[in-house]
Short mmCIF file of C-alpha atoms in Angstrom, two decimals:
data_model
loop_
_atom_site.label_atom_id
_atom_site.label_comp_id
_atom_site.label_asym_id
_atom_site.label_seq_id
_atom_site.Cartn_x
_atom_site.Cartn_y
_atom_site.Cartn_z
CA MET A 1 3.84 7.28 23.86
CA ARG A 2 4.63 10.65 22.27
CA ILE A 3 2.37 12.32 19.71
CA ARG A 4 3.57 15.35 17.80
CA LEU A 5 0.66 17.75 17.16
CA ILE A 6 1.49 20.17 14.34
CA ASN A 7 -0.47 23.40 13.91
CA PRO A 8 0.92 24.84 10.66
CA ASN A 9 -0.26 28.38 11.36
CA THR A 10 1.56 30.76 13.69
CA SER A 11 -1.23 31.28 16.25
CA ARG A 12 -0.02 30.27 19.68
CA ALA A 13 -3.50 30.76 21.11
CA MET A 14 -4.94 28.24 18.65
CA THR A 15 -2.05 25.84 19.26
CA GLY A 16 -2.77 25.95 22.99
CA LYS A 17 -6.46 25.33 22.41
CA ILE A 18 -5.98 22.32 20.17
CA ALA A 19 -3.30 20.93 22.48
CA ALA A 20 -5.77 21.06 25.37
CA THR A 21 -8.29 19.04 23.36
CA ALA A 22 -5.62 16.55 22.30
CA ARG A 23 -4.52 15.96 25.89
CA GLU A 24 -8.10 15.40 27.05
CA VAL A 25 -8.54 12.46 24.68
CA ALA A 26 -4.99 11.10 24.60
CA GLY A 27 -4.92 9.27 27.93
CA PRO A 28 -2.52 9.58 30.87
CA ASP A 29 0.24 7.55 29.25
CA VAL A 30 0.41 9.78 26.15
CA ALA A 31 2.57 12.91 25.92
CA VAL A 32 1.18 15.38 23.37
CA VAL A 33 3.91 17.69 22.13
CA ALA A 34 2.25 20.57 20.29
CA GLY A 35 4.03 23.09 18.11
CA CYS A 36 3.56 25.78 15.48
CA PRO A 37 5.96 27.88 13.38
CA GLU A 38 7.37 31.19 14.50
CA PRO A 39 5.71 34.31 13.04
CA GLY A 40 7.06 34.79 9.54
CA SER A 41 7.97 31.11 9.23
CA GLY A 42 4.45 29.97 8.33
CA PRO A 43 1.02 31.36 7.49
CA ALA A 44 -0.83 33.35 10.14
CA ALA A 45 -3.91 31.32 9.15
CA VAL A 46 -4.56 28.77 6.42
CA GLU A 47 -7.25 30.43 4.32
CA SER A 48 -6.12 30.00 0.70
CA HIS A 49 -4.24 27.66 -1.61
CA THR A 50 -1.14 29.81 -1.14
CA ASP A 51 -1.42 29.52 2.64
CA GLU A 52 -1.89 25.78 2.27
CA ALA A 53 1.25 25.41 0.14
CA TRP A 54 3.24 27.18 2.87
CA ALA A 55 1.55 25.10 5.55
CA ALA A 56 2.48 21.89 3.72
CA LEU A 57 6.15 22.88 3.84
CA VAL A 58 5.85 23.69 7.56
CA VAL A 59 4.36 20.25 8.22
CA ALA A 60 6.95 18.36 6.17
CA ARG A 61 9.83 20.20 7.83
CA ASP A 62 8.41 19.68 11.31
CA VAL A 63 8.09 15.92 10.84
CA ALA A 64 11.53 15.68 9.23
CA ALA A 65 13.12 17.59 12.13
CA CYS A 66 11.34 15.43 14.69
CA GLU A 67 12.39 12.22 12.95
CA ALA A 68 16.00 13.44 12.85
CA GLY A 69 16.00 14.29 16.56
CA GLU A 70 17.07 12.20 19.51
CA ARG A 71 13.52 11.08 20.26
CA PRO A 72 11.17 10.93 17.26
CA ALA A 73 7.46 10.97 17.94
CA ASP A 74 5.54 7.70 17.91
CA GLY A 75 2.85 9.35 15.76
CA TYR A 76 1.86 12.70 14.24
CA VAL A 77 -1.31 14.76 13.86
CA VAL A 78 -1.61 17.43 11.16
CA ALA A 79 -3.93 19.94 12.83
CA CYS A 80 -5.33 21.82 9.84
CA PHE A 81 -8.51 20.80 8.01
CA GLY A 82 -6.93 20.97 4.57
CA ASP A 83 -4.58 18.17 5.69
CA PRO A 84 -1.63 20.12 4.20
CA GLY A 85 1.58 18.20 3.64
CA LEU A 86 0.01 14.92 4.75
CA ASP A 87 1.65 12.76 2.06
CA ALA A 88 5.05 14.44 2.48
CA ALA A 89 4.82 13.94 6.24
CA ARG A 90 4.09 10.25 5.72
CA GLU A 91 7.21 9.98 3.57
CA GLN A 92 9.25 11.33 6.48
CA ALA A 93 7.72 9.31 9.32
CA THR A 94 7.81 5.68 10.32
CA GLY A 95 4.93 6.06 12.79
CA PRO A 96 1.35 6.90 11.77
CA VAL A 97 0.52 10.37 10.45
CA VAL A 98 -3.13 11.44 10.42
CA GLY A 99 -4.76 14.66 9.20
CA ILE A 100 -7.75 16.05 11.05
CA ALA A 101 -10.03 16.14 7.98
CA GLU A 102 -9.41 12.50 7.16
CA ALA A 103 -9.87 11.50 10.81
CA ALA A 104 -13.06 13.51 11.31
CA MET A 105 -14.72 12.17 8.17
CA HIS A 106 -13.80 8.62 9.07
CA VAL A 107 -15.14 8.90 12.62
CA ALA A 108 -18.30 10.63 11.34
CA THR A 109 -19.08 7.66 9.10
CA LEU A 110 -18.62 5.30 12.03
CA SER A 111 -21.13 7.34 14.03
CA GLY A 112 -23.80 7.72 11.34
CA ARG A 113 -24.58 7.02 7.71
CA THR A 114 -24.29 10.65 6.57
CA PHE A 115 -22.38 13.76 7.57
CA ALA A 116 -22.06 17.44 6.70
CA VAL A 117 -19.00 19.66 6.96
CA VAL A 118 -19.20 23.12 8.54
CA THR A 119 -16.10 25.17 7.84
CA THR A 120 -14.84 28.75 7.92
CA LEU A 121 -14.53 30.57 4.59
CA SER A 122 -16.42 29.77 1.39
CA ARG A 123 -13.16 29.85 -0.57
CA THR A 124 -12.08 26.70 1.29
CA LEU A 125 -15.14 24.67 0.26
CA GLY A 126 -13.44 23.44 -2.92
CA ARG A 127 -10.59 21.98 -0.92
CA ALA A 128 -13.06 20.35 1.48
CA GLN A 129 -14.86 18.80 -1.50
CA ASP A 130 -11.53 17.55 -2.87
CA LEU A 131 -10.85 15.81 0.43
CA VAL A 132 -14.31 14.25 0.55
CA ARG A 133 -13.57 12.70 -2.85
CA ARG A 134 -10.02 11.70 -1.95
CA TYR A 135 -11.15 9.87 1.18
CA GLY A 136 -14.05 8.19 -0.61
CA TYR A 137 -16.96 9.80 1.24
CA GLN A 138 -18.91 11.30 -1.68
CA ASP A 139 -22.01 9.24 -0.86
CA ALA A 140 -21.85 9.97 2.87
CA CYS A 141 -21.32 13.74 2.68
CA VAL A 142 -24.70 15.41 2.22
CA ALA A 143 -23.65 19.06 2.58
CA LEU A 144 -20.73 21.47 2.85
CA HIS A 145 -21.37 24.80 4.58
CA ALA A 146 -19.11 27.82 5.19
CA ALA A 147 -19.75 30.32 7.98
CA ASP A 148 -17.66 32.96 6.17
CA VAL A 149 -15.62 33.73 9.26
CA PRO A 150 -11.82 34.16 9.32
CA VAL A 151 -9.95 31.39 11.09
CA LEU A 152 -8.48 33.65 13.77
CA ASP A 153 -11.94 34.91 14.77
CA LEU A 154 -12.38 31.48 16.34
CA GLU A 155 -9.94 32.41 19.09
CA ASP A 156 -12.92 34.08 20.82
CA ALA A 157 -15.38 31.32 21.72
CA GLY A 158 -18.09 33.89 22.51
CA SER A 159 -17.91 35.72 19.19
CA ALA A 160 -20.71 36.14 16.66
CA ALA A 161 -18.68 33.83 14.41
CA CYS A 162 -19.33 30.93 16.76
CA GLU A 163 -23.09 31.58 16.68
CA ARG A 164 -23.04 31.47 12.87
CA ILE A 165 -21.25 28.12 13.03
CA ALA A 166 -23.87 26.80 15.43
CA ARG A 167 -26.71 27.83 13.12
CA LEU A 168 -25.03 26.07 10.20
CA CYS A 169 -24.64 22.91 12.25
CA GLU A 170 -28.38 23.01 12.92
CA ARG A 171 -29.00 23.52 9.20
CA ALA A 172 -26.79 20.52 8.44
CA VAL A 173 -29.09 18.31 10.50
CA LEU A 174 -32.04 19.59 8.45
CA ASP A 175 -30.01 18.66 5.34
CA GLY A 176 -30.10 15.06 6.52
CA ALA A 177 -26.75 14.80 8.29
CA ASP A 178 -26.52 12.15 10.99
CA THR A 179 -23.27 13.75 12.14
CA VAL A 180 -21.50 17.08 11.64
CA VAL A 181 -17.78 17.47 10.95
CA LEU A 182 -16.15 20.70 12.12
CA GLY A 183 -13.97 22.00 9.29
CA CYS A 184 -11.27 23.84 11.23
CA ALA A 185 -8.96 22.96 14.11
CA GLY A 186 -9.88 26.29 15.70
CA MET A 187 -13.43 25.00 16.28
CA THR A 188 -12.21 22.28 18.63
CA ASP A 189 -13.55 23.91 21.81
CA LEU A 190 -17.06 24.28 20.31
CA CYS A 191 -17.63 20.56 19.81
CA ALA A 192 -19.38 19.64 23.07
CA ASP A 193 -21.76 22.60 23.02
CA LEU A 194 -22.64 22.00 19.37
CA THR A 195 -23.38 18.34 20.06
CA ARG A 196 -25.82 19.36 22.80
CA ARG A 197 -27.39 22.05 20.65
CA THR A 198 -27.91 19.94 17.52
CA GLY A 199 -28.75 16.63 19.14
CA VAL A 200 -26.36 14.75 16.83
CA PRO A 201 -22.67 13.83 17.20
CA VAL A 202 -20.44 16.75 16.20
CA VAL A 203 -16.96 15.52 15.34
CA ASP A 204 -13.82 17.52 16.01
CA GLY A 205 -10.92 16.41 13.84
CA VAL A 206 -8.27 17.10 16.47
CA ALA A 207 -9.82 14.68 18.94
CA ALA A 208 -10.54 12.17 16.17
CA ALA A 209 -6.97 12.26 14.84
CA VAL A 210 -5.39 11.91 18.27
CA GLY A 211 -7.65 8.95 19.02
CA LEU A 212 -6.78 7.26 15.73
CA VAL A 213 -3.05 7.89 15.98
CA SER A 214 -2.79 6.67 19.56
CA GLY A 215 -4.81 3.58 18.66
CA MET A 216 -2.57 2.83 15.68
CA VAL A 217 0.54 3.20 17.83
CA ARG A 218 -0.86 0.75 20.39
CA MET A 219 -1.66 -1.65 17.53
CA GLY A 220 1.87 -1.35 16.18
CA VAL A 221 0.60 0.04 12.86
CA GLY A 222 2.91 2.66 11.33
CA THR A 223 3.36 4.16 7.88
CA SER A 224 4.17 1.61 5.19
CA LYS A 225 7.60 2.10 3.66
CA ARG A 226 7.13 -0.34 0.81
CA ASP A 227 6.83 2.19 -2.04
CA GLU A 228 5.05 5.54 -2.13
CA TYR A 229 5.77 6.55 1.47
CA ARG A 230 9.35 5.39 1.71
CA LEU A 231 11.88 8.14 2.47
CA PRO A 232 12.18 10.36 -0.62
CA PRO A 233 15.53 10.51 -2.46
CA ARG A 234 16.03 14.19 -1.66
CA ALA A 235 14.72 14.22 1.90
CA ASP A 236 17.85 15.99 3.13
CA ALA A 237 16.39 19.25 1.81
CA LEU A 238 13.93 19.19 4.74
CA ARG A 239 16.34 18.07 7.42
CA PRO A 240 18.34 20.33 9.72
CA SER A 241 21.75 21.32 8.33
#
């Protein structure tokens, strides 16, 4: 099985970190092929609606290129908490495509009745709330917290930014959260320590998405091509010339 892991920002350090997490949970028979755009071909970090629009194009093009190649992936993970380009990616792919926000929220509700989201910048909280509503978890989500740290600060696991995230995770438990969802792919390496510190399951979307995608592939469940997610009429615009 091959899973394509798409980091839509240009940070190679972050791509390596999330790839390591993905490979830990994927199993020995799963090849995780991780990639990100070249500098200048995508956002350095996804921290605004403008960044997200660019990231969505990166994701759609990546999936289209993979599907047009000699060996398409069996499934895809969109490794950005805004789930940018998720619907466009599903139009391109026959295998399952899962975003890390959707996966993390779903797993969180399987682990407890309630969850809270701890993310990076306060300006991204609106998007997180949009996704909570889209995925139908309004009743389960008891809090949304932002640590007000830039995404790329997460490349240093010992930074003050990581301590602020930890304190917010503890606050989320006081808010009544049975589980905590980490709202950025760059937090993936903090998950185990935060689970120990808070005493509740802390869910990393990268691991959750890889687990769901690999399970769907084994089940033979791909992306429905009946209507909305069939190949779009102008898909050639995304495909290699």
